[in-house]
Amino acid sequence: MRAVVDMSGELPKGTVHVWWATVGDVRPHHRHLLGEQERERLAQLRRDGDAARFVMGCALIRLAVSRYTDIAPRDVPVVRECDGCGGPHGKPRAAVGESLELSLSHSGEHIALAVARETPLGIDVESDDGTIDLPGLAPRVLSPMEAPGYAELAESARRRRVLSVWTCKEAALKATGDGLRFPMNRLGVEDPEGTPRLTHWEGRPWLAEEMRLARLDAPAGYAAVLAVLGPPGFAVLHGEFAGLSRAGAAHERAARPAATSRAASVRSATLFTLPTPARGSA
Protein backbone atom coordinates (compact mmCIF):
# COMPACT_ATOMS: atom_id res chain seq x y z
CA MET A 1 0.00 0.00 0.00
CA ARG A 2 1.30 3.45 -0.91
CA ALA A 3 0.48 6.63 0.95
CA VAL A 4 1.92 10.14 1.13
CA VAL A 5 3.59 10.71 4.49
CA ASP A 6 5.21 13.61 6.36
CA MET A 7 9.03 13.69 6.16
CA SER A 8 9.42 16.41 8.79
CA GLY A 9 9.26 14.11 11.82
CA GLU A 10 11.88 12.10 13.69
CA LEU A 11 13.45 8.80 12.63
CA PRO A 12 11.87 6.09 14.80
CA LYS A 13 13.14 2.56 14.86
CA GLY A 14 11.37 0.60 12.14
CA THR A 15 11.60 3.42 9.59
CA VAL A 16 14.14 3.96 6.82
CA HIS A 17 14.73 7.41 5.37
CA VAL A 18 16.15 7.57 1.85
CA TRP A 19 17.62 10.95 0.90
CA TRP A 20 18.21 11.70 -2.78
CA ALA A 21 20.61 14.20 -4.33
CA THR A 22 22.15 14.88 -7.73
CA VAL A 23 25.58 15.93 -8.92
CA GLY A 24 23.98 19.25 -9.84
CA ASP A 25 23.22 19.89 -6.14
CA VAL A 26 26.93 20.28 -5.32
CA ARG A 27 28.04 23.76 -4.27
CA PRO A 28 31.57 24.99 -3.44
CA HIS A 29 30.76 25.31 0.28
CA HIS A 30 29.98 21.59 0.51
CA ARG A 31 33.71 20.88 0.27
CA HIS A 32 34.14 22.50 3.67
CA LEU A 33 32.16 19.66 5.23
CA LEU A 34 34.78 17.04 4.29
CA GLY A 35 37.12 15.56 6.88
CA GLU A 36 40.89 15.32 6.42
CA GLN A 37 40.87 11.78 5.00
CA GLU A 38 38.02 12.68 2.68
CA ARG A 39 39.92 15.71 1.37
CA GLU A 40 42.86 13.41 0.64
CA ARG A 41 40.61 11.05 -1.31
CA LEU A 42 39.06 13.96 -3.17
CA ALA A 43 42.51 15.14 -4.27
CA GLN A 44 43.08 11.75 -5.91
CA LEU A 45 39.95 11.96 -8.08
CA ARG A 46 40.83 13.25 -11.54
CA ARG A 47 37.42 13.41 -13.21
CA ASP A 48 35.04 16.22 -12.32
CA GLY A 49 32.04 13.87 -12.18
CA ASP A 50 33.75 11.52 -9.71
CA ALA A 51 34.80 14.46 -7.54
CA ALA A 52 31.30 15.96 -7.54
CA ARG A 53 29.69 12.62 -6.60
CA PHE A 54 32.17 12.14 -3.78
CA VAL A 55 31.64 15.64 -2.38
CA MET A 56 27.87 15.25 -2.55
CA GLY A 57 28.02 11.88 -0.80
CA CYS A 58 30.07 13.37 2.04
CA ALA A 59 27.73 16.36 2.33
CA LEU A 60 24.65 14.15 2.23
CA ILE A 61 25.94 11.99 5.11
CA ARG A 62 26.85 14.92 7.36
CA LEU A 63 23.69 16.91 6.70
CA ALA A 64 21.51 13.85 7.34
CA VAL A 65 23.29 12.86 10.55
CA SER A 66 23.07 16.49 11.71
CA ARG A 67 19.32 16.36 11.20
CA TYR A 68 18.96 13.36 13.53
CA THR A 69 21.53 14.33 16.18
CA ASP A 70 21.60 18.14 16.32
CA ILE A 71 25.36 18.09 15.74
CA ALA A 72 26.48 20.79 13.31
CA PRO A 73 27.15 19.19 9.89
CA ARG A 74 30.85 20.07 9.80
CA ASP A 75 31.31 18.50 13.26
CA VAL A 76 29.78 15.12 12.39
CA PRO A 77 32.53 12.46 12.74
CA VAL A 78 32.40 9.99 9.85
CA VAL A 79 34.42 6.76 9.92
CA ARG A 80 35.05 4.79 6.71
CA GLU A 81 37.36 2.02 7.90
CA CYS A 82 37.26 -1.01 5.60
CA ASP A 83 36.51 -4.27 7.42
CA GLY A 84 38.79 -6.10 5.00
CA CYS A 85 41.98 -4.02 4.88
CA GLY A 86 41.43 -1.21 7.36
CA GLY A 87 41.70 1.45 4.63
CA PRO A 88 39.55 4.62 4.65
CA HIS A 89 37.12 3.39 1.98
CA GLY A 90 34.68 1.20 3.89
CA LYS A 91 30.98 1.61 4.60
CA PRO A 92 30.48 5.02 6.24
CA ARG A 93 29.60 5.16 9.94
CA ALA A 94 28.71 8.18 12.01
CA ALA A 95 30.58 7.98 15.33
CA VAL A 96 27.92 9.88 17.27
CA GLY A 97 26.61 7.27 19.70
CA GLU A 98 23.14 7.37 18.16
CA SER A 99 23.12 3.82 16.71
CA LEU A 100 22.47 5.26 13.24
CA GLU A 101 23.00 2.90 10.30
CA LEU A 102 23.99 4.47 6.98
CA SER A 103 24.33 3.21 3.43
CA LEU A 104 25.37 5.38 0.50
CA SER A 105 25.19 4.70 -3.23
CA HIS A 106 25.77 6.77 -6.35
CA SER A 107 25.60 6.19 -10.05
CA GLY A 108 25.58 8.63 -12.93
CA GLU A 109 23.95 11.87 -11.82
CA HIS A 110 22.20 10.50 -8.72
CA ILE A 111 23.23 9.83 -5.12
CA ALA A 112 21.11 8.14 -2.44
CA LEU A 113 21.63 7.75 1.31
CA ALA A 114 19.60 5.33 3.44
CA VAL A 115 19.41 5.93 7.19
CA ALA A 116 17.85 3.82 9.97
CA ARG A 117 18.26 3.21 13.69
CA GLU A 118 19.70 -0.07 14.99
CA THR A 119 18.97 -1.74 11.66
CA PRO A 120 21.70 -3.00 9.29
CA LEU A 121 20.83 -1.90 5.79
CA GLY A 122 22.21 -1.42 2.31
CA ILE A 123 21.14 0.62 -0.68
CA ASP A 124 22.29 0.36 -4.27
CA VAL A 125 21.52 2.66 -7.19
CA GLU A 126 22.64 1.68 -10.68
CA SER A 127 22.34 3.31 -14.11
CA ASP A 128 22.36 1.56 -17.46
CA ASP A 129 23.92 4.18 -19.68
CA GLY A 130 25.04 1.63 -22.25
CA THR A 131 28.74 1.87 -21.39
CA ILE A 132 28.93 -1.29 -19.24
CA ASP A 133 28.96 -4.78 -20.72
CA LEU A 134 26.18 -6.07 -18.49
CA PRO A 135 25.73 -9.40 -20.36
CA GLY A 136 29.48 -9.93 -20.02
CA LEU A 137 29.10 -9.64 -16.24
CA ALA A 138 26.35 -12.28 -16.11
CA PRO A 139 28.60 -15.21 -15.03
CA ARG A 140 29.80 -13.17 -12.05
CA VAL A 141 26.32 -11.98 -11.12
CA LEU A 142 23.88 -14.85 -11.78
CA SER A 143 23.82 -17.94 -9.60
CA PRO A 144 23.49 -21.41 -11.19
CA MET A 145 19.76 -21.32 -10.35
CA GLU A 146 19.32 -17.93 -12.05
CA ALA A 147 21.28 -18.74 -15.21
CA PRO A 148 18.84 -21.16 -16.98
CA GLY A 149 16.90 -19.35 -19.68
CA TYR A 150 19.03 -16.22 -19.47
CA ALA A 151 20.76 -16.83 -22.81
CA GLU A 152 17.39 -17.08 -24.60
CA LEU A 153 16.39 -13.55 -23.58
CA ALA A 154 16.63 -10.65 -26.02
CA GLU A 155 19.66 -8.41 -25.53
CA SER A 156 17.66 -5.62 -23.88
CA ALA A 157 16.05 -8.13 -21.52
CA ARG A 158 19.45 -9.59 -20.66
CA ARG A 159 20.73 -6.13 -19.75
CA ARG A 160 17.70 -5.45 -17.54
CA ARG A 161 18.03 -8.82 -15.84
CA VAL A 162 21.70 -8.42 -14.96
CA LEU A 163 21.20 -4.82 -13.82
CA SER A 164 18.25 -5.82 -11.62
CA VAL A 165 20.02 -8.81 -10.08
CA TRP A 166 23.20 -6.81 -9.54
CA THR A 167 21.31 -4.02 -7.75
CA CYS A 168 19.50 -6.46 -5.46
CA LYS A 169 22.65 -8.36 -4.57
CA GLU A 170 24.87 -5.34 -4.01
CA ALA A 171 22.27 -3.85 -1.65
CA ALA A 172 22.18 -7.17 0.26
CA LEU A 173 25.99 -7.37 0.40
CA LYS A 174 26.12 -3.83 1.77
CA ALA A 175 23.59 -4.71 4.46
CA THR A 176 25.73 -7.60 5.73
CA GLY A 177 28.95 -5.62 5.41
CA ASP A 178 30.48 -8.08 2.93
CA GLY A 179 30.54 -5.68 0.03
CA LEU A 180 31.86 -7.02 -3.25
CA ARG A 181 34.33 -9.31 -1.44
CA PHE A 182 31.61 -11.98 -1.44
CA PRO A 183 30.82 -13.39 -4.93
CA MET A 184 27.38 -12.38 -6.16
CA ASN A 185 26.83 -15.70 -7.89
CA ARG A 186 26.76 -17.41 -4.49
CA LEU A 187 23.43 -15.85 -3.51
CA GLY A 188 20.11 -15.91 -5.30
CA VAL A 189 17.23 -13.50 -5.84
CA GLU A 190 13.70 -14.26 -7.00
CA ASP A 191 11.73 -11.75 -9.11
CA PRO A 192 14.57 -9.18 -9.25
CA GLU A 193 12.65 -6.91 -11.63
CA GLY A 194 9.45 -6.96 -9.59
CA THR A 195 9.16 -7.62 -5.86
CA PRO A 196 12.60 -9.08 -5.12
CA ARG A 197 13.18 -11.76 -2.50
CA LEU A 198 16.42 -13.34 -1.36
CA THR A 199 16.16 -17.10 -1.92
CA HIS A 200 19.53 -18.39 -0.79
CA TRP A 201 22.94 -17.34 0.48
CA GLU A 202 25.66 -19.94 0.17
CA GLY A 203 27.08 -20.74 3.60
CA ARG A 204 24.52 -18.55 5.43
CA PRO A 205 21.06 -19.95 4.74
CA TRP A 206 19.47 -17.97 7.59
CA LEU A 207 19.93 -14.73 5.64
CA ALA A 208 17.15 -15.72 3.25
CA GLU A 209 14.87 -15.61 6.28
CA GLU A 210 16.19 -12.37 7.75
CA MET A 211 16.81 -10.21 4.67
CA ARG A 212 14.14 -7.90 3.24
CA LEU A 213 14.55 -6.46 -0.25
CA ALA A 214 12.49 -3.62 -1.70
CA ARG A 215 12.70 -2.01 -5.12
CA LEU A 216 12.58 1.77 -4.77
CA ASP A 217 11.22 4.50 -6.99
CA ALA A 218 14.25 5.68 -8.94
CA PRO A 219 14.85 8.26 -11.67
CA ALA A 220 14.22 7.13 -15.24
CA GLY A 221 17.01 4.89 -16.51
CA TYR A 222 18.07 3.86 -13.01
CA ALA A 223 17.40 0.90 -10.70
CA ALA A 224 17.44 1.21 -6.90
CA VAL A 225 17.03 -1.44 -4.21
CA LEU A 226 17.00 -1.27 -0.41
CA ALA A 227 18.05 -4.25 1.71
CA VAL A 228 17.20 -4.45 5.41
CA LEU A 229 18.25 -7.04 7.98
CA GLY A 230 15.36 -7.22 10.41
CA PRO A 231 11.69 -8.04 10.90
CA PRO A 232 9.11 -7.14 8.25
CA GLY A 233 7.04 -3.99 8.30
CA PHE A 234 9.61 -1.23 7.82
CA ALA A 235 8.31 2.11 6.58
CA VAL A 236 10.43 3.72 3.86
CA LEU A 237 10.26 7.47 3.22
CA HIS A 238 11.97 9.42 0.46
CA GLY A 239 13.18 13.01 0.74
CA GLU A 240 15.21 15.48 -1.32
CA PHE A 241 18.60 17.00 -0.57
CA ALA A 242 17.14 20.51 -0.64
CA GLY A 243 15.41 20.00 2.70
CA LEU A 244 18.59 18.75 4.36
CA SER A 245 20.62 21.59 2.88
CA ARG A 246 18.29 24.26 4.25
CA ALA A 247 18.27 22.70 7.71
CA GLY A 248 22.05 22.31 7.67
CA ALA A 249 22.59 25.95 6.69
CA ALA A 250 20.35 27.07 9.53
CA HIS A 251 22.29 24.85 11.92
CA GLU A 252 25.64 26.29 10.87
CA ARG A 253 24.32 29.84 11.31
CA ALA A 254 23.30 29.03 14.85
CA ALA A 255 27.01 28.38 15.67
CA ARG A 256 26.14 25.99 18.51
CA PRO A 257 24.58 22.52 18.93
CA ALA A 258 20.91 23.48 18.84
CA ALA A 259 17.74 22.06 17.37
CA THR A 260 17.53 22.67 13.63
CA SER A 261 14.57 23.13 11.40
CA ARG A 262 12.95 19.80 10.60
CA ALA A 263 11.53 20.98 7.29
CA ALA A 264 12.17 18.53 4.48
CA SER A 265 11.31 18.60 0.81
CA VAL A 266 9.37 15.46 -0.02
CA ARG A 267 10.04 13.88 -3.41
CA SER A 268 7.90 10.77 -3.60
CA ALA A 269 7.35 9.95 0.05
CA THR A 270 6.22 6.35 -0.06
CA LEU A 271 5.08 4.07 2.72
CA PHE A 272 5.04 0.32 2.19
CA THR A 273 5.78 -2.97 3.89
CA LEU A 274 8.87 -4.86 2.89
CA PRO A 275 8.10 -8.43 1.78
CA THR A 276 8.79 -11.34 4.12
CA PRO A 277 10.92 -14.14 2.62
CA ALA A 278 9.20 -17.52 2.50
CA ARG A 279 10.18 -19.80 5.36
CA GLY A 280 12.27 -22.79 4.61
CA SER A 281 14.34 -21.01 1.94
CA ALA A 282 17.99 -21.97 1.82
mmCIF file of C-alpha atoms in Angstrom:
data_model
loop_
_atom_site.group_PDB
_atom_site.id
_atom_site.type_symbol
_atom_site.label_atom_id
_atom_site.label_comp_id
_atom_site.label_asym_id
_atom_site.label_seq_id
_atom_site.Cartn_x
_atom_site.Cartn_y
_atom_site.Cartn_z
ATOM 1 C CA MET A 1 0.000 0.000 0.000
ATOM 2 C CA ARG A 2 1.298 3.446 -0.906
ATOM 3 C CA ALA A 3 0.476 6.633 0.951
ATOM 4 C CA VAL A 4 1.925 10.136 1.130
ATOM 5 C CA VAL A 5 3.594 10.715 4.492
ATOM 6 C CA ASP A 6 5.208 13.607 6.361
ATOM 7 C CA MET A 7 9.028 13.688 6.163
ATOM 8 C CA SER A 8 9.419 16.410 8.792
ATOM 9 C CA GLY A 9 9.264 14.115 11.821
ATOM 10 C CA GLU A 10 11.880 12.095 13.686
ATOM 11 C CA LEU A 11 13.453 8.799 12.632
ATOM 12 C CA PRO A 12 11.868 6.093 14.799
ATOM 13 C CA LYS A 13 13.137 2.556 14.861
ATOM 14 C CA GLY A 14 11.371 0.600 12.138
ATOM 15 C CA THR A 15 11.597 3.416 9.587
ATOM 16 C CA VAL A 16 14.142 3.964 6.817
ATOM 17 C CA HIS A 17 14.727 7.412 5.368
ATOM 18 C CA VAL A 18 16.151 7.568 1.846
ATOM 19 C CA TRP A 19 17.616 10.954 0.905
ATOM 20 C CA TRP A 20 18.209 11.704 -2.778
ATOM 21 C CA ALA A 21 20.614 14.201 -4.334
ATOM 22 C CA THR A 22 22.155 14.875 -7.730
ATOM 23 C CA VAL A 23 25.581 15.926 -8.918
ATOM 24 C CA GLY A 24 23.976 19.249 -9.837
ATOM 25 C CA ASP A 25 23.217 19.895 -6.138
ATOM 26 C CA VAL A 26 26.928 20.279 -5.316
ATOM 27 C CA ARG A 27 28.041 23.764 -4.275
ATOM 28 C CA PRO A 28 31.574 24.986 -3.441
ATOM 29 C CA HIS A 29 30.765 25.312 0.277
ATOM 30 C CA HIS A 30 29.984 21.586 0.509
ATOM 31 C CA ARG A 31 33.710 20.877 0.272
ATOM 32 C CA HIS A 32 34.136 22.500 3.669
ATOM 33 C CA LEU A 33 32.156 19.660 5.234
ATOM 34 C CA LEU A 34 34.782 17.041 4.295
ATOM 35 C CA GLY A 35 37.119 15.556 6.884
ATOM 36 C CA GLU A 36 40.887 15.319 6.421
ATOM 37 C CA GLN A 37 40.873 11.785 4.999
ATOM 38 C CA GLU A 38 38.018 12.682 2.676
ATOM 39 C CA ARG A 39 39.916 15.709 1.373
ATOM 40 C CA GLU A 40 42.863 13.415 0.644
ATOM 41 C CA ARG A 41 40.611 11.052 -1.311
ATOM 42 C CA LEU A 42 39.056 13.962 -3.173
ATOM 43 C CA ALA A 43 42.513 15.141 -4.272
ATOM 44 C CA GLN A 44 43.083 11.751 -5.915
ATOM 45 C CA LEU A 45 39.945 11.956 -8.081
ATOM 46 C CA ARG A 46 40.832 13.250 -11.536
ATOM 47 C CA ARG A 47 37.424 13.409 -13.208
ATOM 48 C CA ASP A 48 35.036 16.217 -12.322
ATOM 49 C CA GLY A 49 32.043 13.866 -12.182
ATOM 50 C CA ASP A 50 33.747 11.524 -9.715
ATOM 51 C CA ALA A 51 34.799 14.457 -7.539
ATOM 52 C CA ALA A 52 31.296 15.959 -7.538
ATOM 53 C CA ARG A 53 29.691 12.616 -6.602
ATOM 54 C CA PHE A 54 32.174 12.136 -3.779
ATOM 55 C CA VAL A 55 31.642 15.643 -2.380
ATOM 56 C CA MET A 56 27.873 15.254 -2.549
ATOM 57 C CA GLY A 57 28.019 11.875 -0.797
ATOM 58 C CA CYS A 58 30.072 13.370 2.038
ATOM 59 C CA ALA A 59 27.732 16.357 2.327
ATOM 60 C CA LEU A 60 24.645 14.148 2.231
ATOM 61 C CA ILE A 61 25.936 11.992 5.107
ATOM 62 C CA ARG A 62 26.846 14.916 7.359
ATOM 63 C CA LEU A 63 23.694 16.907 6.702
ATOM 64 C CA ALA A 64 21.511 13.851 7.336
ATOM 65 C CA VAL A 65 23.292 12.864 10.551
ATOM 66 C CA SER A 66 23.073 16.487 11.711
ATOM 67 C CA ARG A 67 19.316 16.360 11.201
ATOM 68 C CA TYR A 68 18.961 13.364 13.525
ATOM 69 C CA THR A 69 21.527 14.325 16.180
ATOM 70 C CA ASP A 70 21.597 18.143 16.321
ATOM 71 C CA ILE A 71 25.361 18.091 15.738
ATOM 72 C CA ALA A 72 26.483 20.792 13.311
ATOM 73 C CA PRO A 73 27.154 19.189 9.892
ATOM 74 C CA ARG A 74 30.848 20.068 9.805
ATOM 75 C CA ASP A 75 31.308 18.505 13.263
ATOM 76 C CA VAL A 76 29.779 15.119 12.395
ATOM 77 C CA PRO A 77 32.529 12.462 12.740
ATOM 78 C CA VAL A 78 32.403 9.990 9.850
ATOM 79 C CA VAL A 79 34.418 6.756 9.919
ATOM 80 C CA ARG A 80 35.052 4.791 6.710
ATOM 81 C CA GLU A 81 37.356 2.025 7.905
ATOM 82 C CA CYS A 82 37.257 -1.007 5.601
ATOM 83 C CA ASP A 83 36.512 -4.274 7.419
ATOM 84 C CA GLY A 84 38.787 -6.103 5.004
ATOM 85 C CA CYS A 85 41.982 -4.024 4.878
ATOM 86 C CA GLY A 86 41.429 -1.210 7.358
ATOM 87 C CA GLY A 87 41.700 1.450 4.632
ATOM 88 C CA PRO A 88 39.549 4.619 4.651
ATOM 89 C CA HIS A 89 37.122 3.390 1.976
ATOM 90 C CA GLY A 90 34.677 1.204 3.887
ATOM 91 C CA LYS A 91 30.976 1.610 4.600
ATOM 92 C CA PRO A 92 30.479 5.022 6.244
ATOM 93 C CA ARG A 93 29.605 5.160 9.938
ATOM 94 C CA ALA A 94 28.714 8.178 12.015
ATOM 95 C CA ALA A 95 30.585 7.978 15.326
ATOM 96 C CA VAL A 96 27.924 9.876 17.266
ATOM 97 C CA GLY A 97 26.609 7.271 19.705
ATOM 98 C CA GLU A 98 23.144 7.369 18.157
ATOM 99 C CA SER A 99 23.117 3.818 16.708
ATOM 100 C CA LEU A 100 22.467 5.256 13.241
ATOM 101 C CA GLU A 101 22.995 2.898 10.303
ATOM 102 C CA LEU A 102 23.989 4.466 6.983
ATOM 103 C CA SER A 103 24.326 3.207 3.427
ATOM 104 C CA LEU A 104 25.374 5.376 0.501
ATOM 105 C CA SER A 105 25.187 4.704 -3.230
ATOM 106 C CA HIS A 106 25.767 6.766 -6.345
ATOM 107 C CA SER A 107 25.597 6.186 -10.052
ATOM 108 C CA GLY A 108 25.579 8.631 -12.933
ATOM 109 C CA GLU A 109 23.953 11.866 -11.815
ATOM 110 C CA HIS A 110 22.203 10.504 -8.724
ATOM 111 C CA ILE A 111 23.230 9.831 -5.123
ATOM 112 C CA ALA A 112 21.113 8.136 -2.439
ATOM 113 C CA LEU A 113 21.634 7.754 1.308
ATOM 114 C CA ALA A 114 19.596 5.329 3.436
ATOM 115 C CA VAL A 115 19.408 5.933 7.188
ATOM 116 C CA ALA A 116 17.849 3.824 9.969
ATOM 117 C CA ARG A 117 18.264 3.210 13.688
ATOM 118 C CA GLU A 118 19.697 -0.071 14.991
ATOM 119 C CA THR A 119 18.972 -1.741 11.657
ATOM 120 C CA PRO A 120 21.699 -2.998 9.292
ATOM 121 C CA LEU A 121 20.831 -1.897 5.786
ATOM 122 C CA GLY A 122 22.209 -1.422 2.310
ATOM 123 C CA ILE A 123 21.135 0.624 -0.676
ATOM 124 C CA ASP A 124 22.288 0.363 -4.267
ATOM 125 C CA VAL A 125 21.523 2.663 -7.187
ATOM 126 C CA GLU A 126 22.640 1.682 -10.681
ATOM 127 C CA SER A 127 22.340 3.306 -14.106
ATOM 128 C CA ASP A 128 22.357 1.560 -17.458
ATOM 129 C CA ASP A 129 23.923 4.184 -19.679
ATOM 130 C CA GLY A 130 25.035 1.628 -22.252
ATOM 131 C CA THR A 131 28.743 1.870 -21.393
ATOM 132 C CA ILE A 132 28.935 -1.290 -19.242
ATOM 133 C CA ASP A 133 28.965 -4.783 -20.719
ATOM 134 C CA LEU A 134 26.180 -6.068 -18.493
ATOM 135 C CA PRO A 135 25.730 -9.396 -20.356
ATOM 136 C CA GLY A 136 29.478 -9.933 -20.020
ATOM 137 C CA LEU A 137 29.099 -9.645 -16.239
ATOM 138 C CA ALA A 138 26.348 -12.280 -16.114
ATOM 139 C CA PRO A 139 28.604 -15.214 -15.030
ATOM 140 C CA ARG A 140 29.799 -13.175 -12.050
ATOM 141 C CA VAL A 141 26.319 -11.981 -11.116
ATOM 142 C CA LEU A 142 23.883 -14.850 -11.783
ATOM 143 C CA SER A 143 23.820 -17.941 -9.599
ATOM 144 C CA PRO A 144 23.486 -21.413 -11.185
ATOM 145 C CA MET A 145 19.758 -21.319 -10.347
ATOM 146 C CA GLU A 146 19.321 -17.931 -12.049
ATOM 147 C CA ALA A 147 21.280 -18.744 -15.207
ATOM 148 C CA PRO A 148 18.842 -21.161 -16.983
ATOM 149 C CA GLY A 149 16.898 -19.350 -19.679
ATOM 150 C CA TYR A 150 19.025 -16.223 -19.472
ATOM 151 C CA ALA A 151 20.762 -16.834 -22.812
ATOM 152 C CA GLU A 152 17.388 -17.084 -24.602
ATOM 153 C CA LEU A 153 16.388 -13.545 -23.578
ATOM 154 C CA ALA A 154 16.632 -10.652 -26.022
ATOM 155 C CA GLU A 155 19.664 -8.413 -25.527
ATOM 156 C CA SER A 156 17.659 -5.623 -23.877
ATOM 157 C CA ALA A 157 16.050 -8.129 -21.518
ATOM 158 C CA ARG A 158 19.450 -9.594 -20.655
ATOM 159 C CA ARG A 159 20.725 -6.132 -19.748
ATOM 160 C CA ARG A 160 17.702 -5.446 -17.544
ATOM 161 C CA ARG A 161 18.026 -8.818 -15.836
ATOM 162 C CA VAL A 162 21.703 -8.423 -14.960
ATOM 163 C CA LEU A 163 21.200 -4.822 -13.819
ATOM 164 C CA SER A 164 18.251 -5.815 -11.617
ATOM 165 C CA VAL A 165 20.018 -8.812 -10.075
ATOM 166 C CA TRP A 166 23.205 -6.812 -9.539
ATOM 167 C CA THR A 167 21.312 -4.019 -7.752
ATOM 168 C CA CYS A 168 19.499 -6.456 -5.456
ATOM 169 C CA LYS A 169 22.651 -8.357 -4.573
ATOM 170 C CA GLU A 170 24.869 -5.340 -4.011
ATOM 171 C CA ALA A 171 22.272 -3.848 -1.646
ATOM 172 C CA ALA A 172 22.179 -7.167 0.258
ATOM 173 C CA LEU A 173 25.989 -7.366 0.405
ATOM 174 C CA LYS A 174 26.123 -3.829 1.767
ATOM 175 C CA ALA A 175 23.593 -4.709 4.463
ATOM 176 C CA THR A 176 25.728 -7.601 5.732
ATOM 177 C CA GLY A 177 28.952 -5.616 5.414
ATOM 178 C CA ASP A 178 30.476 -8.078 2.934
ATOM 179 C CA GLY A 179 30.545 -5.679 0.030
ATOM 180 C CA LEU A 180 31.865 -7.016 -3.254
ATOM 181 C CA ARG A 181 34.325 -9.308 -1.435
ATOM 182 C CA PHE A 182 31.608 -11.980 -1.445
ATOM 183 C CA PRO A 183 30.817 -13.387 -4.929
ATOM 184 C CA MET A 184 27.384 -12.376 -6.157
ATOM 185 C CA ASN A 185 26.831 -15.701 -7.894
ATOM 186 C CA ARG A 186 26.763 -17.415 -4.489
ATOM 187 C CA LEU A 187 23.431 -15.854 -3.510
ATOM 188 C CA GLY A 188 20.114 -15.908 -5.304
ATOM 189 C CA VAL A 189 17.228 -13.502 -5.837
ATOM 190 C CA GLU A 190 13.701 -14.260 -6.996
ATOM 191 C CA ASP A 191 11.730 -11.751 -9.113
ATOM 192 C CA PRO A 192 14.570 -9.180 -9.255
ATOM 193 C CA GLU A 193 12.647 -6.907 -11.635
ATOM 194 C CA GLY A 194 9.446 -6.958 -9.590
ATOM 195 C CA THR A 195 9.165 -7.617 -5.857
ATOM 196 C CA PRO A 196 12.598 -9.077 -5.115
ATOM 197 C CA ARG A 197 13.184 -11.759 -2.496
ATOM 198 C CA LEU A 198 16.423 -13.336 -1.365
ATOM 199 C CA THR A 199 16.155 -17.096 -1.921
ATOM 200 C CA HIS A 200 19.529 -18.387 -0.787
ATOM 201 C CA TRP A 201 22.940 -17.339 0.476
ATOM 202 C CA GLU A 202 25.658 -19.944 0.167
ATOM 203 C CA GLY A 203 27.079 -20.742 3.604
ATOM 204 C CA ARG A 204 24.524 -18.551 5.431
ATOM 205 C CA PRO A 205 21.058 -19.949 4.740
ATOM 206 C CA TRP A 206 19.471 -17.968 7.590
ATOM 207 C CA LEU A 207 19.929 -14.730 5.644
ATOM 208 C CA ALA A 208 17.151 -15.721 3.245
ATOM 209 C CA GLU A 209 14.870 -15.610 6.280
ATOM 210 C CA GLU A 210 16.191 -12.366 7.748
ATOM 211 C CA MET A 211 16.814 -10.207 4.666
ATOM 212 C CA ARG A 212 14.138 -7.901 3.238
ATOM 213 C CA LEU A 213 14.555 -6.464 -0.252
ATOM 214 C CA ALA A 214 12.492 -3.624 -1.696
ATOM 215 C CA ARG A 215 12.696 -2.010 -5.116
ATOM 216 C CA LEU A 216 12.581 1.770 -4.770
ATOM 217 C CA ASP A 217 11.217 4.499 -6.993
ATOM 218 C CA ALA A 218 14.252 5.681 -8.942
ATOM 219 C CA PRO A 219 14.853 8.256 -11.672
ATOM 220 C CA ALA A 220 14.221 7.132 -15.245
ATOM 221 C CA GLY A 221 17.009 4.895 -16.510
ATOM 222 C CA TYR A 222 18.067 3.859 -13.006
ATOM 223 C CA ALA A 223 17.403 0.903 -10.702
ATOM 224 C CA ALA A 224 17.436 1.209 -6.905
ATOM 225 C CA VAL A 225 17.027 -1.442 -4.206
ATOM 226 C CA LEU A 226 16.997 -1.271 -0.411
ATOM 227 C CA ALA A 227 18.050 -4.253 1.709
ATOM 228 C CA VAL A 228 17.198 -4.446 5.415
ATOM 229 C CA LEU A 229 18.246 -7.043 7.981
ATOM 230 C CA GLY A 230 15.360 -7.216 10.409
ATOM 231 C CA PRO A 231 11.694 -8.041 10.904
ATOM 232 C CA PRO A 232 9.114 -7.139 8.251
ATOM 233 C CA GLY A 233 7.037 -3.989 8.298
ATOM 234 C CA PHE A 234 9.614 -1.231 7.818
ATOM 235 C CA ALA A 235 8.309 2.110 6.581
ATOM 236 C CA VAL A 236 10.431 3.724 3.863
ATOM 237 C CA LEU A 237 10.258 7.474 3.222
ATOM 238 C CA HIS A 238 11.970 9.420 0.458
ATOM 239 C CA GLY A 239 13.183 13.008 0.738
ATOM 240 C CA GLU A 240 15.211 15.484 -1.321
ATOM 241 C CA PHE A 241 18.596 16.999 -0.575
ATOM 242 C CA ALA A 242 17.143 20.512 -0.642
ATOM 243 C CA GLY A 243 15.408 20.001 2.697
ATOM 244 C CA LEU A 244 18.586 18.751 4.356
ATOM 245 C CA SER A 245 20.618 21.589 2.880
ATOM 246 C CA ARG A 246 18.287 24.259 4.248
ATOM 247 C CA ALA A 247 18.267 22.698 7.707
ATOM 248 C CA GLY A 248 22.051 22.312 7.671
ATOM 249 C CA ALA A 249 22.587 25.950 6.686
ATOM 250 C CA ALA A 250 20.350 27.072 9.531
ATOM 251 C CA HIS A 251 22.294 24.851 11.924
ATOM 252 C CA GLU A 252 25.643 26.290 10.867
ATOM 253 C CA ARG A 253 24.323 29.840 11.311
ATOM 254 C CA ALA A 254 23.298 29.026 14.849
ATOM 255 C CA ALA A 255 27.013 28.376 15.666
ATOM 256 C CA ARG A 256 26.142 25.994 18.512
ATOM 257 C CA PRO A 257 24.581 22.518 18.926
ATOM 258 C CA ALA A 258 20.914 23.483 18.836
ATOM 259 C CA ALA A 259 17.741 22.061 17.367
ATOM 260 C CA THR A 260 17.525 22.672 13.627
ATOM 261 C CA SER A 261 14.565 23.132 11.402
ATOM 262 C CA ARG A 262 12.952 19.802 10.604
ATOM 263 C CA ALA A 263 11.533 20.981 7.289
ATOM 264 C CA ALA A 264 12.172 18.531 4.476
ATOM 265 C CA SER A 265 11.312 18.601 0.812
ATOM 266 C CA VAL A 266 9.368 15.458 -0.022
ATOM 267 C CA ARG A 267 10.044 13.885 -3.407
ATOM 268 C CA SER A 268 7.897 10.775 -3.599
ATOM 269 C CA ALA A 269 7.348 9.946 0.045
ATOM 270 C CA THR A 270 6.217 6.350 -0.062
ATOM 271 C CA LEU A 271 5.076 4.066 2.723
ATOM 272 C CA PHE A 272 5.045 0.319 2.192
ATOM 273 C CA THR A 273 5.778 -2.968 3.893
ATOM 274 C CA LEU A 274 8.866 -4.856 2.890
ATOM 275 C CA PRO A 275 8.096 -8.434 1.777
ATOM 276 C CA THR A 276 8.788 -11.336 4.118
ATOM 277 C CA PRO A 277 10.917 -14.136 2.618
ATOM 278 C CA ALA A 278 9.199 -17.520 2.495
ATOM 279 C CA ARG A 279 10.179 -19.795 5.362
ATOM 280 C CA GLY A 280 12.268 -22.788 4.610
ATOM 281 C CA SER A 281 14.336 -21.012 1.942
ATOM 282 C CA ALA A 282 17.987 -21.971 1.815
#
